[in-house]
Tab-separated table of C-alpha atoms in Angstrom:
chain	number	residue	atom	x	y	z
A	1	UNK	CA	139.316	63.894	151.189
A	2	UNK	CA	141.629	66.554	153.330
A	3	UNK	CA	138.356	67.641	155.342
A	4	UNK	CA	140.589	69.820	157.553
A	5	UNK	CA	141.773	71.806	155.473
A	6	UNK	CA	138.408	71.812	152.932
A	7	UNK	CA	136.062	72.804	156.739
A	8	UNK	CA	138.776	75.787	157.520
A	9	UNK	CA	139.048	76.708	153.622
A	10	UNK	CA	135.416	76.618	153.513
A	11	UNK	CA	134.543	78.284	156.888
A	12	UNK	CA	137.067	80.766	155.868
A	13	UNK	CA	135.640	81.950	153.015
A	14	UNK	CA	131.271	82.089	153.934
A	15	UNK	CA	132.638	83.837	156.603
A	16	UNK	CA	133.893	86.551	154.765
A	17	UNK	CA	132.163	86.544	151.494
A	18	UNK	CA	128.823	85.669	153.247
A	19	UNK	CA	129.524	88.355	156.222
A	20	UNK	CA	130.964	90.829	154.308
A	21	UNK	CA	128.553	90.889	151.658
A	22	UNK	CA	124.931	90.832	153.829
A	23	UNK	CA	126.920	93.436	155.868
A	24	UNK	CA	127.590	95.704	152.865
A	25	UNK	CA	124.422	95.054	151.311
A	26	UNK	CA	122.455	95.794	153.664
A	27	UNK	CA	124.405	99.481	154.408
A	28	UNK	CA	123.685	99.658	150.819
A	29	UNK	CA	119.735	99.792	150.568
A	30	UNK	CA	119.876	103.586	151.124
A	31	UNK	CA	122.456	104.627	148.211
A	32	UNK	CA	121.138	102.046	145.065
A	33	UNK	CA	120.354	104.776	143.402
A	34	UNK	CA	123.596	105.708	143.466
A	35	UNK	CA	125.472	106.553	140.717
A	36	UNK	CA	128.090	104.337	140.279
A	37	UNK	CA	127.365	102.334	143.926
A	38	UNK	CA	127.340	98.908	143.152
A	39	UNK	CA	129.856	99.218	140.471
A	40	UNK	CA	132.037	102.071	142.230
A	41	UNK	CA	131.009	103.020	145.760
A	42	UNK	CA	129.873	105.712	145.089
A	43	UNK	CA	133.091	107.373	143.974
A	44	UNK	CA	134.070	107.507	147.338
A	45	UNK	CA	137.645	104.479	147.591
A	46	UNK	CA	139.939	105.751	150.242
A	47	UNK	CA	143.370	105.341	150.016
A	48	UNK	CA	143.900	102.255	152.052
A	49	UNK	CA	140.863	100.471	150.089
A	50	UNK	CA	142.680	101.992	147.193
A	51	UNK	CA	145.429	100.948	147.134
A	52	UNK	CA	145.131	97.425	148.320
A	53	UNK	CA	141.921	97.020	145.397
A	54	UNK	CA	143.753	97.236	143.209
A	55	UNK	CA	146.558	95.218	145.007
A	56	UNK	CA	144.308	91.851	144.988
A	57	UNK	CA	142.448	92.888	141.736
A	58	UNK	CA	145.703	92.563	139.870
A	59	UNK	CA	146.979	89.434	142.064
A	60	UNK	CA	146.013	86.156	140.962
A	61	UNK	CA	146.461	83.547	138.622
A	62	UNK	CA	149.401	84.499	136.741
A	63	UNK	CA	150.766	85.433	140.343
A	64	UNK	CA	149.742	81.898	142.182
A	65	UNK	CA	150.324	79.068	140.081
A	66	UNK	CA	150.615	80.418	136.802
A	67	UNK	CA	154.333	81.477	138.647
A	68	UNK	CA	155.022	78.187	140.109
A	69	UNK	CA	153.489	76.551	136.592
A	70	UNK	CA	156.942	79.281	135.114
A	71	UNK	CA	159.824	78.367	137.493
A	72	UNK	CA	159.352	74.120	136.204
A	73	UNK	CA	160.417	76.201	132.700
A	74	UNK	CA	162.617	78.996	134.126
A	75	UNK	CA	162.683	79.901	137.479
A	76	UNK	CA	163.699	82.861	140.005
A	77	UNK	CA	163.661	84.795	137.068
A	78	UNK	CA	159.388	84.034	136.861
A	79	UNK	CA	159.893	86.706	139.748
A	80	UNK	CA	159.703	89.100	137.043
A	81	UNK	CA	156.210	88.858	136.747
A	82	UNK	CA	156.520	90.852	139.513
A	83	UNK	CA	158.700	93.035	138.851
A	84	UNK	CA	156.112	94.240	136.141
A	85	UNK	CA	153.454	94.241	137.718
A	86	UNK	CA	155.600	96.919	140.337
A	87	UNK	CA	155.911	99.208	136.848
A	88	UNK	CA	152.838	98.710	136.148
A	89	UNK	CA	151.272	100.095	139.115
A	90	UNK	CA	153.502	103.039	139.108
A	91	UNK	CA	152.255	103.530	135.618
A	92	UNK	CA	147.612	103.052	137.098
A	93	UNK	CA	148.489	105.127	140.545
A	94	UNK	CA	150.288	107.384	139.320
A	95	UNK	CA	149.502	108.600	135.393
A	96	UNK	CA	146.196	106.260	133.575
A	97	UNK	CA	144.260	106.093	137.443
A	98	UNK	CA	144.324	109.627	137.884
A	99	UNK	CA	143.937	111.221	134.519
A	100	UNK	CA	140.829	108.642	134.599
A	101	UNK	CA	139.476	109.524	137.852
A	102	UNK	CA	140.254	113.120	136.811
A	103	UNK	CA	138.060	113.388	133.616
A	104	UNK	CA	135.567	111.845	135.825
A	105	UNK	CA	133.849	109.050	133.419
A	106	UNK	CA	132.424	105.546	134.409
A	107	UNK	CA	134.087	103.079	131.682
A	108	UNK	CA	137.676	102.541	129.661
A	109	UNK	CA	135.046	102.544	126.423
A	110	UNK	CA	133.340	105.510	127.450
A	111	UNK	CA	136.420	107.515	128.332
A	112	UNK	CA	137.099	106.438	124.237
A	113	UNK	CA	133.972	107.599	123.396
A	114	UNK	CA	134.576	111.056	124.575
A	115	UNK	CA	138.112	111.536	123.099
A	116	UNK	CA	136.845	109.764	119.343
A	117	UNK	CA	133.301	109.592	119.303
A	118	UNK	CA	130.159	105.869	119.592
A	119	UNK	CA	132.092	104.072	117.833
A	120	UNK	CA	135.377	104.850	118.868
A	121	UNK	CA	133.727	103.284	122.196
A	122	UNK	CA	131.373	100.492	121.355
A	123	UNK	CA	134.571	98.793	118.914
A	124	UNK	CA	136.806	99.538	122.575
A	125	UNK	CA	133.833	97.439	125.146
A	126	UNK	CA	133.406	94.849	122.036
A	127	UNK	CA	136.772	94.390	122.385
A	128	UNK	CA	138.064	95.130	125.969
A	129	UNK	CA	135.304	92.978	127.770
A	130	UNK	CA	136.186	89.226	126.101
A	131	UNK	CA	139.640	90.497	127.293
A	132	UNK	CA	139.099	90.641	130.381
A	133	UNK	CA	136.686	87.882	130.742
A	134	UNK	CA	139.414	85.730	128.939
A	135	UNK	CA	141.439	87.078	131.741
A	136	UNK	CA	138.848	84.812	134.175
A	137	UNK	CA	138.887	82.023	132.290
A	138	UNK	CA	142.864	81.925	134.263
A	139	UNK	CA	141.466	82.439	137.054
A	140	UNK	CA	138.286	80.221	137.473
A	141	UNK	CA	140.894	77.423	136.255
A	142	UNK	CA	143.530	78.262	138.683
A	143	UNK	CA	140.851	78.670	141.358
A	144	UNK	CA	140.004	75.054	140.913
A	145	UNK	CA	142.879	74.261	141.221
A	146	UNK	CA	143.045	75.360	144.238
A	147	UNK	CA	140.290	73.590	145.944
A	148	UNK	CA	141.425	70.083	143.904
A	149	UNK	CA	145.006	70.646	146.549
A	150	UNK	CA	142.078	71.533	149.219
A	151	UNK	CA	139.551	68.541	148.429
A	152	UNK	CA	141.003	65.923	145.857
A	153	UNK	CA	138.510	66.648	143.963
A	154	UNK	CA	137.935	66.891	139.647
A	155	UNK	CA	138.952	69.693	138.582
A	156	UNK	CA	136.262	70.320	137.237
A	157	UNK	CA	134.080	70.214	140.579
A	158	UNK	CA	136.454	72.869	141.801
A	159	UNK	CA	135.959	75.305	139.742
A	160	UNK	CA	131.742	75.077	139.898
A	161	UNK	CA	132.423	75.270	143.784
A	162	UNK	CA	135.618	78.580	142.878
A	163	UNK	CA	133.539	79.734	140.855
A	164	UNK	CA	130.597	79.879	143.113
A	165	UNK	CA	132.202	81.482	145.535
A	166	UNK	CA	133.893	83.837	142.938
A	167	UNK	CA	130.615	85.300	142.295
A	168	UNK	CA	129.143	85.523	145.924
A	169	UNK	CA	132.765	88.187	146.361
A	170	UNK	CA	131.068	90.138	143.641
A	171	UNK	CA	126.929	89.790	143.041
A	172	UNK	CA	125.835	91.208	147.505
A	173	UNK	CA	127.323	94.436	146.644
A	174	UNK	CA	129.351	95.081	143.724
A	175	UNK	CA	132.581	97.603	144.358
A	176	UNK	CA	132.873	97.492	147.919
A	177	UNK	CA	132.227	94.341	148.617
A	178	UNK	CA	134.972	93.493	146.910
A	179	UNK	CA	136.851	96.394	148.965
A	180	UNK	CA	136.488	94.956	152.128
A	181	UNK	CA	136.931	91.580	151.434
A	182	UNK	CA	140.444	92.629	149.563
A	183	UNK	CA	141.320	94.859	153.389
A	184	UNK	CA	140.946	91.089	155.155
A	185	UNK	CA	142.114	88.897	152.455
A	186	UNK	CA	145.803	90.720	152.159
A	187	UNK	CA	145.779	90.598	155.518
A	188	UNK	CA	145.376	86.271	155.291
A	189	UNK	CA	147.452	86.314	151.981
A	190	UNK	CA	150.392	88.197	153.743
A	191	UNK	CA	150.654	85.771	157.250
A	192	UNK	CA	149.531	82.816	155.656
A	193	UNK	CA	152.978	84.046	153.544
A	194	UNK	CA	155.535	83.823	155.532
A	195	UNK	CA	153.908	81.020	157.428
A	196	UNK	CA	154.563	79.215	154.154
A	197	UNK	CA	158.588	80.564	153.908
A	198	UNK	CA	159.513	78.564	157.124
A	199	UNK	CA	157.438	75.201	156.642
A	200	UNK	CA	159.519	74.969	153.361
A	201	UNK	CA	162.598	75.613	154.335
A	202	UNK	CA	161.826	72.821	157.644
A	203	UNK	CA	159.264	70.452	155.827
A	204	UNK	CA	161.753	70.102	152.994
A	205	UNK	CA	162.689	66.836	153.061
A	206	UNK	CA	166.561	65.851	153.734
A	207	UNK	CA	168.707	69.602	153.180
A	208	UNK	CA	165.636	71.501	152.491
A	209	UNK	CA	166.743	74.290	150.361
A	210	UNK	CA	170.536	73.260	150.469
A	211	UNK	CA	169.374	70.175	148.434
A	212	UNK	CA	167.568	71.667	145.867
A	213	UNK	CA	169.652	74.253	144.518
A	214	UNK	CA	171.884	70.432	144.611
A	215	UNK	CA	169.633	68.784	142.404
A	216	UNK	CA	169.465	71.348	139.826
A	217	UNK	CA	172.462	72.000	139.443
A	218	UNK	CA	172.871	67.744	138.960
A	219	UNK	CA	169.718	68.447	136.303
A	220	UNK	CA	171.822	71.757	134.904
A	221	UNK	CA	169.302	74.160	135.765
A	222	UNK	CA	172.004	75.381	138.373
A	223	UNK	CA	171.441	78.868	136.412
A	224	UNK	CA	167.967	79.205	137.958
A	225	UNK	CA	168.739	80.048	140.925
A	226	UNK	CA	169.234	83.399	139.155
A	227	UNK	CA	167.479	85.986	139.073
A	228	UNK	CA	168.592	87.597	136.173
A	229	UNK	CA	168.040	83.355	134.348
A	230	UNK	CA	169.239	84.255	131.015
A	231	UNK	CA	169.493	86.637	128.401
A	232	UNK	CA	167.349	84.704	125.833
A	233	UNK	CA	164.429	84.600	129.458
A	234	UNK	CA	165.249	88.723	130.043
A	235	UNK	CA	164.370	89.105	126.346
A	236	UNK	CA	161.809	86.309	125.585
A	237	UNK	CA	159.948	86.678	129.423
A	238	UNK	CA	161.210	89.563	131.475
A	239	UNK	CA	160.942	93.316	129.249
A	240	UNK	CA	157.730	91.969	127.085
A	241	UNK	CA	156.102	91.208	130.793
A	242	UNK	CA	156.721	94.798	131.473
A	243	UNK	CA	155.786	96.245	128.637
A	244	UNK	CA	152.470	93.393	128.837
A	245	UNK	CA	151.251	94.482	131.402
A	246	UNK	CA	152.042	97.852	132.468
A	247	UNK	CA	150.023	98.369	128.810
A	248	UNK	CA	146.682	96.329	129.578
A	249	UNK	CA	146.104	97.109	133.116
A	250	UNK	CA	147.402	100.698	132.874
A	251	UNK	CA	144.494	101.001	130.063
A	252	UNK	CA	142.442	98.543	131.137
A	253	UNK	CA	138.281	98.770	132.939
A	254	UNK	CA	140.297	95.697	135.428
A	255	UNK	CA	143.225	98.521	135.694
A	256	UNK	CA	141.286	100.841	136.041
A	257	UNK	CA	138.350	100.254	137.863
A	258	UNK	CA	139.249	100.296	141.047
A	259	UNK	CA	140.568	104.070	139.871
A	260	UNK	CA	137.357	105.019	139.194
A	261	UNK	CA	135.592	104.272	142.100
A	262	UNK	CA	138.783	106.349	144.392
A	263	UNK	CA	137.492	109.618	146.781
A	264	UNK	CA	139.137	111.370	144.366
A	265	UNK	CA	142.769	112.207	142.403
A	266	UNK	CA	144.842	112.159	145.665
A	267	UNK	CA	143.733	109.118	147.298
A	268	UNK	CA	144.656	107.087	144.178
A	269	UNK	CA	148.510	108.395	143.445
A	270	UNK	CA	149.081	107.627	146.890
A	271	UNK	CA	148.066	104.627	146.403
A	272	UNK	CA	150.786	103.186	145.481
A	273	UNK	CA	152.180	102.774	148.499
A	274	UNK	CA	150.501	99.895	149.409
A	275	UNK	CA	149.518	98.356	145.718
A	276	UNK	CA	153.032	98.601	145.026
A	277	UNK	CA	154.636	96.075	147.666
A	278	UNK	CA	151.455	94.477	147.971
A	279	UNK	CA	151.357	93.044	145.145
A	280	UNK	CA	154.797	93.490	143.598
A	281	UNK	CA	156.413	90.908	145.736
A	282	UNK	CA	153.730	88.512	146.217
A	283	UNK	CA	155.941	86.021	143.570
A	284	UNK	CA	158.309	85.124	145.571
A	285	UNK	CA	157.377	82.718	147.592
A	286	UNK	CA	155.606	80.913	144.862
A	287	UNK	CA	158.719	80.995	142.475
A	288	UNK	CA	160.798	79.637	145.057
A	289	UNK	CA	157.713	76.571	145.684
A	290	UNK	CA	157.464	75.874	141.808
A	291	UNK	CA	161.211	75.652	141.943
A	292	UNK	CA	161.512	73.437	145.111
A	293	UNK	CA	158.936	70.949	143.309
A	294	UNK	CA	160.537	71.185	140.200
A	295	UNK	CA	164.011	70.406	142.551
A	296	UNK	CA	162.194	67.528	143.984
A	297	UNK	CA	160.666	65.002	141.694
A	298	UNK	CA	157.402	66.667	142.328
A	299	UNK	CA	157.265	67.810	138.378
A	300	UNK	CA	155.602	63.191	137.401
A	301	UNK	CA	153.932	63.235	140.187
A	302	UNK	CA	151.560	66.390	139.043
A	303	UNK	CA	150.768	65.214	136.018
A	304	UNK	CA	152.099	68.503	134.773
A	305	UNK	CA	154.284	71.987	135.197
A	306	UNK	CA	151.219	73.166	136.096
A	307	UNK	CA	149.929	70.273	139.236
A	308	UNK	CA	153.431	69.951	140.485
A	309	UNK	CA	153.630	72.342	143.523
A	310	UNK	CA	149.804	71.313	144.176
A	311	UNK	CA	151.300	67.712	144.550
A	312	UNK	CA	154.045	68.849	146.605
A	313	UNK	CA	152.480	70.906	148.866
A	314	UNK	CA	149.846	67.519	150.152
A	315	UNK	CA	153.074	65.342	150.081
A	316	UNK	CA	155.536	67.812	152.932
A	317	UNK	CA	153.935	70.831	154.291
A	318	UNK	CA	151.662	70.232	157.409
A	319	UNK	CA	148.075	70.044	156.881
A	320	UNK	CA	147.251	73.428	158.270
A	321	UNK	CA	149.977	75.774	156.771
A	322	UNK	CA	148.688	74.175	153.495
A	323	UNK	CA	144.883	74.842	155.443
A	324	UNK	CA	146.561	78.214	155.680
A	325	UNK	CA	148.161	78.609	152.150
A	326	UNK	CA	144.973	77.379	150.686
A	327	UNK	CA	143.314	79.644	152.147
A	328	UNK	CA	145.363	82.570	151.537
A	329	UNK	CA	145.540	82.178	147.278
A	330	UNK	CA	142.135	81.474	146.855
A	331	UNK	CA	140.841	84.676	148.408
A	332	UNK	CA	143.595	86.374	146.932
A	333	UNK	CA	142.316	84.660	143.653
A	334	UNK	CA	139.205	85.189	144.263
A	335	UNK	CA	139.701	88.870	143.513
A	336	UNK	CA	140.565	89.110	140.786
A	337	UNK	CA	137.535	86.774	139.995
A	338	UNK	CA	135.349	89.262	141.599
A	339	UNK	CA	136.379	91.806	139.067
A	340	UNK	CA	137.288	90.216	135.965
A	341	UNK	CA	133.827	89.226	135.985
A	342	UNK	CA	132.335	92.521	137.203
A	343	UNK	CA	134.750	94.286	135.134
A	344	UNK	CA	132.879	93.051	131.737
A	345	UNK	CA	129.959	93.255	133.361
A	346	UNK	CA	129.977	97.198	133.660
A	347	UNK	CA	131.305	97.980	130.259
A	348	UNK	CA	128.521	95.473	128.901
A	349	UNK	CA	125.747	97.378	131.446
A	350	UNK	CA	127.083	100.997	131.108
A	351	UNK	CA	128.313	101.027	127.451
A	352	UNK	CA	126.154	98.550	125.306
A	353	UNK	CA	123.847	98.648	127.044
A	354	UNK	CA	123.373	101.452	128.454
A	355	UNK	CA	124.875	103.833	125.794
A	356	UNK	CA	123.710	101.744	123.101
A	357	UNK	CA	120.097	99.872	123.159
A	358	UNK	CA	118.407	101.790	125.931
A	359	UNK	CA	120.586	105.423	127.268
A	360	UNK	CA	117.939	106.165	129.201
A	361	UNK	CA	118.252	103.797	131.477
A	362	UNK	CA	118.156	103.988	135.353
A	363	UNK	CA	121.325	102.899	137.546
A	364	UNK	CA	118.789	100.404	139.529
A	365	UNK	CA	118.236	98.975	135.647
A	366	UNK	CA	122.254	99.027	135.495
A	367	UNK	CA	122.673	96.922	138.288
A	368	UNK	CA	120.381	94.401	138.083
A	369	UNK	CA	121.871	93.792	134.165
A	370	UNK	CA	125.094	93.680	136.357
A	371	UNK	CA	123.894	91.592	138.385
A	372	UNK	CA	122.631	89.200	135.895
A	373	UNK	CA	126.195	89.523	133.787
A	374	UNK	CA	128.686	88.780	136.211
A	375	UNK	CA	126.343	84.911	136.664
A	376	UNK	CA	126.352	84.725	133.069
A	377	UNK	CA	130.207	84.960	132.926
A	378	UNK	CA	131.159	82.976	135.309
A	379	UNK	CA	129.308	79.791	134.841
A	380	UNK	CA	130.824	80.928	131.619
A	381	UNK	CA	134.028	81.126	132.848
A	382	UNK	CA	133.484	77.794	134.896
A	383	UNK	CA	133.075	76.134	131.556
A	384	UNK	CA	135.911	77.721	130.147
A	385	UNK	CA	138.436	76.942	132.587
A	386	UNK	CA	138.714	72.947	131.409
A	387	UNK	CA	140.759	73.893	128.622
A	388	UNK	CA	143.605	74.707	130.300
A	389	UNK	CA	146.113	76.908	128.273
A	390	UNK	CA	150.033	78.486	130.440
A	391	UNK	CA	148.351	81.011	132.379
A	392	UNK	CA	151.222	83.373	132.053
A	393	UNK	CA	151.656	83.285	128.223
A	394	UNK	CA	148.411	82.781	127.138
A	395	UNK	CA	147.832	86.184	129.554
A	396	UNK	CA	150.570	88.518	128.360
A	397	UNK	CA	148.526	87.423	124.458
A	398	UNK	CA	146.080	89.248	126.376
A	399	UNK	CA	147.325	91.841	127.207
A	400	UNK	CA	149.285	92.505	124.133
A	401	UNK	CA	145.602	93.590	122.295
A	402	UNK	CA	145.987	96.565	124.696
A	403	UNK	CA	149.475	97.857	123.410
A	404	UNK	CA	147.698	100.136	120.404
A	405	UNK	CA	145.039	101.226	123.180
A	406	UNK	CA	147.289	102.284	125.186
A	407	UNK	CA	149.374	104.006	123.127
A	408	UNK	CA	145.777	105.270	121.011
A	409	UNK	CA	145.241	107.265	124.763
A	410	UNK	CA	148.204	109.050	125.102
A	411	UNK	CA	147.952	110.124	121.329
A	412	UNK	CA	143.981	110.667	122.256
A	413	UNK	CA	145.062	112.935	125.340
A	414	UNK	CA	148.255	114.884	124.601
A	415	UNK	CA	148.459	114.739	121.715
A	416	UNK	CA	145.226	114.608	118.759
A	417	UNK	CA	142.548	112.474	117.776
A	418	UNK	CA	141.538	111.046	115.012
A	419	UNK	CA	138.378	108.093	114.862
A	420	UNK	CA	140.089	106.544	111.449
A	421	UNK	CA	143.604	107.176	113.104
A	422	UNK	CA	142.389	105.300	116.478
A	423	UNK	CA	140.478	102.169	114.439
A	424	UNK	CA	143.031	101.861	111.780
A	425	UNK	CA	146.467	101.360	114.339
A	426	UNK	CA	144.339	99.363	115.939
A	427	UNK	CA	142.719	96.617	114.134
A	428	UNK	CA	146.349	96.408	112.438
A	429	UNK	CA	147.516	95.452	116.208
A	430	UNK	CA	145.217	93.253	116.895
A	431	UNK	CA	145.696	90.942	113.762
A	432	UNK	CA	149.547	90.672	113.842
A	433	UNK	CA	149.070	89.360	117.514
A	434	UNK	CA	146.480	86.914	116.213
A	435	UNK	CA	148.677	86.215	113.155
A	436	UNK	CA	151.834	86.024	114.657
A	437	UNK	CA	150.982	83.721	117.081
A	438	UNK	CA	148.196	81.441	115.440
A	439	UNK	CA	151.095	80.878	112.381
A	440	UNK	CA	153.553	80.249	114.712
A	441	UNK	CA	155.613	82.940	112.695
A	442	UNK	CA	157.936	83.396	116.054
A	443	UNK	CA	159.449	79.429	115.245
A	444	UNK	CA	159.043	79.684	111.849
A	445	UNK	CA	161.203	82.713	111.519
A	446	UNK	CA	163.120	81.786	113.432
A	447	UNK	CA	162.638	84.728	115.911
A	448	UNK	CA	161.761	82.109	120.000
A	449	UNK	CA	162.389	86.289	121.443
A	450	UNK	CA	160.661	88.243	119.097
A	451	UNK	CA	157.803	88.512	121.452
A	452	UNK	CA	154.488	89.549	119.867
A	453	UNK	CA	153.795	92.665	121.727
A	454	UNK	CA	157.175	93.721	119.735
A	455	UNK	CA	155.336	93.637	116.996
A	456	UNK	CA	152.480	95.313	118.165
A	457	UNK	CA	154.155	97.578	120.001
A	458	UNK	CA	156.339	98.401	117.013
A	459	UNK	CA	153.333	98.394	114.038
A	460	UNK	CA	150.983	101.080	116.164
A	461	UNK	CA	153.883	103.269	116.753
A	462	UNK	CA	154.444	103.213	113.170
A	463	UNK	CA	151.494	103.221	112.136
A	464	UNK	CA	150.007	105.775	114.759
A	465	UNK	CA	152.137	108.549	113.705
A	466	UNK	CA	151.657	108.139	110.686
A	467	UNK	CA	147.890	108.317	110.585
A	468	UNK	CA	147.725	110.197	113.309
A	469	UNK	CA	149.869	112.890	111.975
A	470	UNK	CA	148.449	113.129	108.467
A	471	UNK	CA	144.801	112.250	108.664
A	472	UNK	CA	142.397	114.869	107.906
A	473	UNK	CA	139.424	115.678	110.538
A	474	UNK	CA	142.245	115.465	113.992
A	475	UNK	CA	141.401	117.304	116.091
A	476	UNK	CA	143.563	118.483	119.300
A	477	UNK	CA	144.190	115.709	122.233
A	478	UNK	CA	141.720	116.734	125.657
A	479	UNK	CA	144.212	118.167	127.260
A	480	UNK	CA	145.662	120.556	124.572
A	481	UNK	CA	141.535	121.757	125.080
A	482	UNK	CA	140.967	124.467	127.009
A	483	UNK	CA	138.008	124.339	130.277
A	484	UNK	CA	135.562	125.500	128.922
A	485	UNK	CA	136.551	122.943	125.548
A	486	UNK	CA	136.317	120.329	127.459
A	487	UNK	CA	132.755	120.681	128.909
A	488	UNK	CA	131.247	121.872	125.613
A	489	UNK	CA	133.171	118.265	124.745
A	490	UNK	CA	131.685	116.111	127.263
A	491	UNK	CA	127.984	117.897	127.539
A	492	UNK	CA	127.300	117.703	123.305
A	493	UNK	CA	128.485	114.258	123.811
A	494	UNK	CA	125.851	113.926	125.973
A	495	UNK	CA	124.017	115.594	124.519
A	496	UNK	CA	124.091	113.477	121.452
A	497	UNK	CA	123.486	110.349	123.227
A	498	UNK	CA	120.362	111.351	124.507
């Protein structure tokens, strides 16, 4: 048991999470009934908080232990997940984020409902909520691993303790609590990473990084030091990751809830100067740590690719450096845990409970429902985290589900709107995604580099273009309507739901 590491991490997390949460909760009492105050911070987040919250919301399991795990099999090219996230941030802050903030919706299913009708809103809510919950399970897995590093506890105990912190990260004061904690954790995170980078070069045994390069060469893996890896990894990992990250987070509640909570469109657009660098650069150091662990033989010591880097850190780095790394990693993971529990809870409260079961529900009722759902999905994620899939591979599969949603959002805003075309396009793409993976068609057809995102994108574009073009009853895209027509559409939607 690494008591010093554990005590430092617990003191840091308790002081920040409980302290910030209680202060903001007290300030929010007078605004408790304000529309969207808990889930959307009253739609008043300034640029700095938008940028940092966006960065840390998408900076979680895949960036940290997922990247160290990937480095065992693909080396430096693992940092392409960070490159993909930078592209994603550009799309969110310059395109889809300003769209949702300008239109004024509270959730992404609500946006689809405004474009395609109530049935589309329910369909997207029922699909998007579970997808974000899948991300939450992966975050819980990596939170548990971080506590294993700190303590040597059994994995499940780490999941329970980490899950409890993740729930508290958002439960007390919602989005405002998350945004302020993110500001604190962003500073801590990069300070710790800089120290970790220095310590890695100083504390690695033998000749340090020179031995890492020598050992990788001796293993026949010298190509791992090249950020472009090889052709197969570029086609099968790097490019698909750019597509999946951009399309999922560019249309998901997880990626856009922070933009919905922004003060205005300008705050969203300017946030790229924080969101892009803070998120995109993070993958570099975990990739280096992962390659070092592989080259120095910690794959066998850790037992698998996920645990090799924690094993190396405990054996090689000073305990105070491990404490800093764990506290910073945990802060980033808990931020994503908080948002991946808040987002499906927001969808449930606004789109299912408020939109379907009780349209006249008050804001106080919705907040109560959200808090209950945050606890429920958090506990469920703790239980399911014991099934440990490969993080980045699983996330890319989850993200592929959003390909038809992203394309249909663009169609509905800029070209045409047709509910039947939306349903046909999405369902066919989703079926293809499931069958391609579960039936292992990629292997059976001898197409190892043909990622499922290519298949789903082709199906979506072909089927979508045809169905939207020829199906009767299509309406002009939302942005092609006049201001008066948009206002009338919103009014008719509100009247119909009431």
